[in-house]
């Protein structure tokens, strides 16, 4: 064999060996990462959570692997597209260990030890569409640590003691259409921050610290269709400001201090289709302005102090299809007459 051929052969072996070594290293890294992912998923499931995967393998190979080892190959090497964790065991360190689930489209973290500092691990993630932080330990202005999530459309922060969305909400959440802040410490300042979210269609503020002073902020939303102010300090004065909205379809005012006077303002909400005034001081006479609402289909009167005198009001509402009369004093005879035109149900 000539010297040139020997050198060529030696070079080929060196290159082949290098490629094999690199592939082995890549495989080792992937295997180690796969074991860590599988272990984390096991912990999540052991604590009552769950996850969804998207395979990285071609269909024929995915089917073969599934036949051999069930879903273990996806637990190790699949892309996590959805995850639900529950329990205080899951905190900042665990989220960081998971890489912030940065390929996931939906993330739900319930009753966890996650703090505002851990939120930084959630980005960047252009895939994330829905984020739920329920009864976590994120406090005050903690949401300001959330990274920019350009395609996030739903942010639910239930029972978490946050007070604000943080600065530049419009650039951090430009696609947000649904925002649930029930049971948080959000107040009027937070309500004003929502004006930076022009695509907002759904907003729930049940049990928050908002007041009449913040109601004007709700009238600037060009698409807001669903609004819950249940169990807040809203009064008739706030309703008079809210009546400037031209897009509301569903409005929840249960467990508030509104009275008959407040319902007069709602007669201007011509787009309203559902109204809940359960457990308020509204009377049958106070329902009179609602007769002028051409699209009102659903009316919740649960636990109101109304009786048979509510019948003429309900029968005059042109579009009404369903009414909740649970906990009222409407007699069986009157209820039967109402049923000839309107379905009587228990809750939306």
Coordinates of N, CA and C in Angstrom, one line a residue, residues 49-220:
X49 N -50.3 15.4 39.5 CA -50.3 16.2 38.3 C -50.3 15.4 37.0
X50 N -50.0 16.0 35.9 CA -50.0 15.2 34.7 C -49.3 16.0 33.6
X51 N -49.1 15.4 32.4 CA -48.4 16.1 31.3 C -48.8 15.5 30.0
X52 N -48.6 16.2 29.0 CA -48.9 15.8 27.6 C -47.6 15.9 26.8
X53 N -47.4 15.0 25.8 CA -46.2 15.0 25.0 C -46.5 15.0 23.5
X54 N -45.5 15.4 22.8 CA -45.5 15.4 21.3 C -44.2 14.6 20.9
X55 N -44.4 13.5 20.2 CA -43.2 12.7 19.9 C -42.3 13.4 18.9
X56 N -41.0 13.1 19.0 CA -40.0 13.6 18.1 C -39.6 12.6 17.1
X57 N -40.3 11.4 17.2 CA -39.9 10.3 16.2 C -40.9 10.2 15.1
X58 N -40.4 9.7 13.9 CA -41.4 9.5 12.8 C -42.4 8.5 13.2
X59 N -43.6 8.5 12.5 CA -44.7 7.7 12.9 C -44.3 6.2 13.0
X60 N -43.6 5.7 12.0 CA -43.3 4.2 12.1 C -42.4 3.9 13.2
X61 N -41.5 4.8 13.6 CA -40.6 4.5 14.7 C -41.3 4.7 16.0
X62 N -42.1 5.7 16.1 CA -42.9 6.0 17.3 C -43.8 4.8 17.6
X63 N -44.4 4.2 16.6 CA -45.3 3.1 16.8 C -44.5 1.9 17.3
X64 N -43.3 1.6 16.7 CA -42.5 0.5 17.1 C -42.0 0.7 18.6
X65 N -41.6 1.9 18.9 CA -41.1 2.1 20.3 C -42.3 2.0 21.3
X66 N -43.5 2.5 20.9 CA -44.6 2.4 21.8 C -45.0 0.9 22.0
X67 N -44.8 0.1 21.0 CA -45.1 -1.3 21.2 C -44.1 -2.0 22.1
X68 N -42.9 -1.6 22.0 CA -41.8 -2.2 22.9 C -41.8 -1.7 24.3
X69 N -42.0 -0.4 24.5 CA -41.8 0.2 25.8 C -42.9 1.1 26.3
X70 N -44.1 1.0 25.6 CA -45.2 1.9 26.0 C -44.9 3.4 25.8
X71 N -45.2 4.3 26.7 CA -45.0 5.7 26.5 C -43.7 6.2 27.1
X72 N -42.8 5.2 27.6 CA -41.6 5.6 28.3 C -40.7 6.4 27.3
X73 N -40.7 6.1 26.0 CA -39.8 6.8 25.1 C -40.2 8.3 25.0
X74 N -41.5 8.5 25.0 CA -42.0 9.9 25.0 C -41.7 10.6 26.3
X75 N -41.8 9.9 27.4 CA -41.5 10.5 28.7 C -40.1 11.0 28.8
X76 N -39.2 10.3 28.1 CA -37.8 10.6 28.1 C -37.4 11.6 27.0
X77 N -37.9 11.4 25.8 CA -37.4 12.2 24.7 C -38.5 13.0 24.0
X78 N -39.8 12.9 24.4 CA -40.9 13.7 23.8 C -40.8 15.1 24.3
X79 N -41.4 16.0 23.5 CA -41.5 17.4 23.8 C -42.8 17.6 24.7
X80 N -42.6 18.2 25.9 CA -43.7 18.4 26.8 C -44.5 19.6 26.3
X81 N -45.8 19.3 25.8 CA -46.6 20.4 25.3 C -47.6 20.9 26.3
X82 N -47.8 20.1 27.4 CA -48.8 20.6 28.4 C -48.4 19.9 29.7
X83 N -48.5 20.7 30.8 CA -48.1 20.2 32.1 C -49.0 20.8 33.2
X84 N -49.3 20.0 34.2 CA -50.1 20.4 35.3 C -49.4 19.9 36.6
X85 N -48.9 20.8 37.4 CA -48.3 20.4 38.7 C -49.2 20.9 39.8
X86 N -49.2 20.1 40.9 CA -50.0 20.5 42.1 C -49.2 20.2 43.4
X87 N -49.2 21.1 44.3 CA -48.6 20.8 45.6 C -47.4 21.7 45.9
X88 N -47.1 21.9 47.1 CA -46.1 22.8 47.6 C -44.7 22.3 47.3
X89 N -44.6 21.0 46.9 CA -43.3 20.4 46.6 C -42.6 21.1 45.4
X90 N -43.5 21.6 44.5 CA -43.0 22.2 43.2 C -42.8 23.7 43.4
X91 N -41.5 24.1 43.4 CA -41.2 25.5 43.6 C -40.2 26.0 42.5
X92 N -39.5 27.0 42.9 CA -38.6 27.7 41.9 C -37.5 26.7 41.4
X93 N -37.0 25.9 42.3 CA -35.9 25.0 41.9 C -36.4 24.0 40.9
X94 N -37.6 23.5 41.2 CA -38.2 22.4 40.3 C -38.5 23.0 38.9
X95 N -39.0 24.2 38.9 CA -39.3 24.8 37.6 C -38.1 25.1 36.8
X96 N -37.0 25.5 37.5 CA -35.7 25.7 36.8 C -35.2 24.4 36.3
X97 N -35.3 23.3 37.1 CA -34.8 22.0 36.7 C -35.6 21.5 35.5
X98 N -36.8 21.9 35.3 CA -37.6 21.5 34.1 C -37.3 22.4 33.0
X99 N -36.4 23.4 33.1 CA -36.1 24.3 32.0 C -37.3 25.2 31.7
X100 N -38.1 25.4 32.7 CA -39.3 26.3 32.5 C -40.3 25.8 31.6
X101 N -40.2 24.5 31.2 CA -41.1 23.9 30.3 C -41.2 24.7 29.0
X102 N -40.1 25.1 28.5 CA -40.1 26.1 27.4 C -40.6 25.7 26.0
X103 N -41.1 24.5 25.9 CA -41.7 24.1 24.7 C -43.2 23.9 24.9
X104 N -43.7 24.1 26.1 CA -45.1 23.8 26.4 C -46.0 24.8 25.9
X105 N -47.2 24.4 25.5 CA -48.2 25.3 25.0 C -49.2 25.7 26.2
X106 N -49.3 24.8 27.2 CA -50.1 25.2 28.4 C -49.4 24.7 29.6
X107 N -49.4 25.6 30.6 CA -48.7 25.3 31.9 C -49.7 25.6 33.0
X108 N -50.0 24.7 33.9 CA -50.8 24.9 35.1 C -50.0 24.5 36.3
X109 N -49.9 25.5 37.2 CA -49.2 25.3 38.5 C -50.1 25.6 39.6
X110 N -50.5 24.6 40.4 CA -51.5 24.8 41.4 C -50.9 24.6 42.8
X111 N -51.3 25.5 43.7 CA -50.9 25.4 45.2 C -49.4 25.1 45.4
X112 N -48.6 25.8 44.7 CA -47.2 25.4 44.7 C -46.4 26.4 45.5
X113 N -45.1 26.1 45.7 CA -44.2 27.0 46.4 C -43.5 28.0 45.5
X114 N -44.0 28.1 44.3 CA -43.4 29.0 43.2 C -43.5 30.4 43.7
X115 N -42.4 31.1 43.6 CA -42.4 32.5 43.9 C -42.2 33.4 42.7
X116 N -42.2 34.7 42.9 CA -42.0 35.6 41.7 C -40.6 35.4 41.0
X117 N -39.7 35.0 41.8 CA -38.3 34.8 41.2 C -38.3 33.6 40.3
X118 N -39.1 32.6 40.6 CA -39.1 31.4 39.7 C -39.8 31.7 38.4
X119 N -40.6 32.7 38.3 CA -41.3 33.0 37.0 C -40.4 33.3 35.9
X120 N -39.2 33.8 36.2 CA -38.3 34.1 35.1 C -37.9 32.9 34.3
X121 N -38.0 31.7 34.9 CA -37.7 30.5 34.2 C -38.7 30.1 33.1
X122 N -39.8 30.8 33.0 CA -40.8 30.4 32.0 C -40.6 31.0 30.6
X123 N -39.5 31.7 30.5 CA -39.3 32.3 29.1 C -37.8 32.2 28.8
X124 N -37.6 32.5 27.5 CA -38.6 32.8 26.5 C -39.3 31.5 26.0
X125 N -40.6 31.7 25.7 CA -41.4 30.5 25.2 C -42.4 31.1 24.2
X126 N -42.1 31.1 22.9 CA -43.1 31.5 21.9 C -44.3 30.6 21.7
X127 N -44.2 29.4 22.3 CA -45.2 28.4 22.1 C -46.3 28.5 23.2
X128 N -46.0 29.2 24.3 CA -47.0 29.2 25.4 C -48.2 30.0 25.1
X129 N -49.4 29.3 25.2 CA -50.7 29.9 24.9 C -51.5 30.1 26.2
X130 N -51.3 29.3 27.2 CA -52.1 29.4 28.4 C -51.3 29.1 29.6
X131 N -51.4 30.0 30.6 CA -50.6 29.9 31.9 C -51.6 30.1 33.0
X132 N -51.6 29.1 33.9 CA -52.4 29.1 35.1 C -51.5 29.0 36.4
X133 N -51.7 30.0 37.2 CA -50.9 30.1 38.5 C -52.0 30.2 39.6
X134 N -52.3 29.0 40.2 CA -53.4 29.0 41.1 C -52.9 28.7 42.6
X135 N -53.2 29.7 43.4 CA -52.8 29.6 44.8 C -51.3 29.4 45.0
X136 N -50.5 30.1 44.2 CA -49.1 30.1 44.4 C -48.6 31.2 45.3
X137 N -47.3 31.2 45.6 CA -46.8 32.2 46.6 C -46.2 33.5 45.9
X138 N -46.6 33.7 44.6 CA -46.2 34.9 43.9 C -46.9 36.1 44.6
X139 N -46.2 37.1 44.9 CA -46.8 38.2 45.7 C -46.7 39.6 45.0
X140 N -47.5 40.5 45.4 CA -47.3 41.9 45.0 C -47.2 42.1 43.6
X141 N -46.0 42.7 43.2 CA -45.8 43.0 41.8 C -45.0 41.8 41.1
X142 N -45.2 40.7 41.7 CA -44.4 39.5 41.2 C -44.6 39.1 39.7
X143 N -45.8 39.4 39.2 CA -46.0 39.1 37.7 C -45.1 39.9 36.8
X144 N -44.5 41.0 37.4 CA -43.6 41.8 36.5 C -42.3 41.0 36.2
X145 N -42.1 39.9 36.9 CA -40.9 39.0 36.6 C -41.2 38.0 35.5
X146 N -42.5 37.9 35.1 CA -42.8 37.0 33.9 C -42.1 37.6 32.7
X147 N -41.4 36.8 31.9 CA -40.8 37.2 30.7 C -41.8 37.5 29.6
X148 N -41.4 38.2 28.6 CA -42.3 38.4 27.5 C -42.8 37.1 26.9
X149 N -44.1 37.0 26.7 CA -44.7 35.7 26.2 C -45.6 36.2 25.0
X150 N -45.1 36.3 23.8 CA -45.7 37.0 22.7 C -47.0 36.3 22.3
X151 N -47.2 35.0 22.5 CA -48.4 34.4 22.0 C -49.3 33.9 23.1
X152 N -49.1 34.3 24.3 CA -49.9 34.0 25.5 C -51.3 34.6 25.3
X153 N -52.3 33.7 25.3 CA -53.7 34.3 25.1 C -54.5 34.2 26.4
X154 N -54.1 33.3 27.3 CA -54.9 33.1 28.5 C -54.0 33.1 29.7
X155 N -54.2 34.0 30.7 CA -53.4 34.1 31.9 C -54.4 34.0 33.1
X156 N -54.4 33.0 33.9 CA -55.3 32.8 35.0 C -54.4 32.8 36.3
X157 N -54.7 33.7 37.2 CA -53.9 33.8 38.4 C -54.9 33.8 39.6
X158 N -55.4 32.6 39.9 CA -56.4 32.4 40.9 C -55.8 32.4 42.4
X159 N -56.4 33.1 43.3 CA -56.0 33.0 44.7 C -54.5 33.2 45.0
X160 N -53.8 33.9 44.1 CA -52.4 34.2 44.3 C -52.3 35.7 44.7
X161 N -51.6 36.0 45.8 CA -51.6 37.4 46.3 C -50.8 38.4 45.5
X162 N -51.1 38.5 44.2 CA -50.5 39.5 43.4 C -51.3 40.8 43.5
X163 N -50.7 41.9 43.2 CA -51.4 43.2 43.3 C -51.5 43.9 41.9
X164 N -50.5 43.5 41.0 CA -50.4 44.2 39.7 C -49.9 43.3 38.7
X165 N -50.1 43.7 37.4 CA -49.6 42.9 36.3 C -48.2 43.2 36.0
X166 N -47.7 44.4 36.5 CA -46.3 44.8 36.2 C -46.3 45.7 35.0
X167 N -45.2 46.4 34.7 CA -45.1 47.4 33.7 C -45.1 46.7 32.3
X168 N -45.4 47.5 31.3 CA -45.3 47.2 29.9 C -46.1 45.9 29.6
X169 N -47.3 45.8 30.1 CA -48.1 44.6 29.9 C -48.4 44.4 28.4
X170 N -48.5 45.5 27.7 CA -48.8 45.5 26.2 C -47.7 44.8 25.4
X171 N -46.5 45.1 25.8 CA -45.4 44.4 25.1 C -45.0 43.1 25.6
X172 N -45.3 42.8 26.8 CA -45.0 41.5 27.4 C -46.1 40.4 27.0
X173 N -47.4 40.9 26.9 CA -48.5 40.0 26.6 C -49.4 40.6 25.5
X174 N -48.8 40.7 24.3 CA -49.6 41.4 23.3 C -50.7 40.6 22.7
X175 N -50.8 39.3 23.0 CA -51.9 38.5 22.4 C -52.9 38.1 23.4
X176 N -52.8 38.6 24.7 CA -53.7 38.2 25.7 C -55.2 38.5 25.5
X177 N -56.0 37.5 25.5 CA -57.5 37.7 25.3 C -58.3 37.4 26.6
X178 N -57.7 36.5 27.5 CA -58.4 36.1 28.7 C -57.5 36.3 29.9
X179 N -58.1 37.0 30.9 CA -57.3 37.3 32.1 C -58.2 37.1 33.3
X180 N -57.9 36.1 34.2 CA -58.6 35.8 35.4 C -57.8 36.1 36.6
X181 N -58.3 37.0 37.4 CA -57.5 37.5 38.6 C -58.3 37.2 39.9
X182 N -59.3 36.3 39.9 CA -60.2 36.0 41.0 C -59.3 35.7 42.3
X183 N -59.7 36.3 43.4 CA -59.1 35.9 44.6 C -57.7 36.5 44.8
X184 N -57.3 37.4 44.0 CA -56.0 38.0 44.2 C -56.2 39.3 44.9
X185 N -55.1 40.1 45.1 CA -55.2 41.4 45.8 C -55.1 42.5 44.8
X186 N -55.5 42.2 43.6 CA -55.6 43.2 42.5 C -56.6 44.3 42.9
X187 N -56.1 45.6 42.7 CA -57.0 46.7 43.0 C -57.2 47.6 41.7
X188 N -57.5 48.8 41.9 CA -57.8 49.7 40.8 C -56.6 50.0 40.0
X189 N -55.4 50.0 40.6 CA -54.2 50.2 39.8 C -54.0 49.1 38.8
X190 N -54.2 47.9 39.2 CA -54.1 46.7 38.3 C -55.2 46.8 37.2
X191 N -56.4 47.3 37.6 CA -57.5 47.4 36.6 C -57.1 48.4 35.5
X192 N -56.4 49.5 35.9 CA -55.9 50.5 34.9 C -54.9 49.9 34.0
X193 N -54.1 49.0 34.5 CA -53.0 48.3 33.7 C -53.6 47.5 32.6
X194 N -54.8 47.0 32.8 CA -55.5 46.1 31.8 C -55.8 46.9 30.6
X195 N -55.8 48.3 30.7 CA -56.2 49.1 29.5 C -55.1 49.0 28.4
X196 N -53.9 48.4 28.8 CA -52.8 48.2 27.8 C -53.0 46.9 27.1
X197 N -54.1 46.2 27.3 CA -54.3 44.9 26.7 C -55.5 45.0 25.7
X198 N -55.3 45.5 24.5 CA -56.4 45.9 23.6 C -57.2 44.6 23.1
X199 N -56.6 43.5 23.2 CA -57.3 42.3 22.7 C -58.1 41.6 23.8
X200 N -58.2 42.1 24.9 CA -58.8 41.4 26.1 C -60.3 41.3 25.8
X201 N -60.8 40.0 25.9 CA -62.2 39.7 25.7 C -62.9 39.2 27.0
X202 N -62.1 38.6 27.9 CA -62.6 38.0 29.1 C -61.8 38.5 30.3
X203 N -62.5 39.0 31.3 CA -61.8 39.5 32.5 C -62.6 39.2 33.7
X204 N -62.0 38.4 34.7 CA -62.7 38.1 35.9 C -62.0 38.6 37.1
X205 N -62.7 39.3 38.0 CA -62.1 40.0 39.1 C -62.8 39.7 40.4
X206 N -63.4 38.5 40.5 CA -64.1 38.1 41.7 C -63.3 38.1 42.9
X207 N -63.8 38.7 44.0 CA -63.1 38.7 45.3 C -61.8 39.5 45.3
X208 N -61.7 40.4 44.4 CA -60.5 41.3 44.4 C -60.8 42.6 45.1
X209 N -59.8 43.5 45.1 CA -60.0 44.8 45.9 C -60.4 46.0 45.0
X210 N -60.9 45.7 43.8 CA -61.3 46.8 43.0 C -62.5 47.5 43.5
X211 N -62.6 48.8 43.1 CA -63.7 49.6 43.6 C -64.3 50.4 42.5
X212 N -65.3 51.2 42.8 CA -65.9 52.1 41.8 C -64.9 53.0 41.0
X213 N -63.9 53.4 41.7 CA -62.9 54.3 41.1 C -62.2 53.7 39.9
X214 N -62.2 52.4 39.8 CA -61.5 51.8 38.7 C -62.4 51.4 37.5
X215 N -63.7 51.6 37.6 CA -64.6 51.2 36.6 C -64.4 51.8 35.2
X216 N -64.0 53.1 35.2 CA -63.9 53.8 33.9 C -62.8 53.1 33.1
X217 N -61.9 52.4 33.7 CA -60.9 51.7 32.9 C -61.4 50.6 32.0
X218 N -62.6 50.0 32.5 CA -63.2 48.9 31.8 C -63.9 49.3 30.5
X219 N -64.2 50.6 30.4 CA -65.0 51.1 29.2 C -64.1 51.3 28.0
X220 N -62.8 51.2 28.1 CA -61.9 51.5 27.0 C -61.5 50.2 26.2

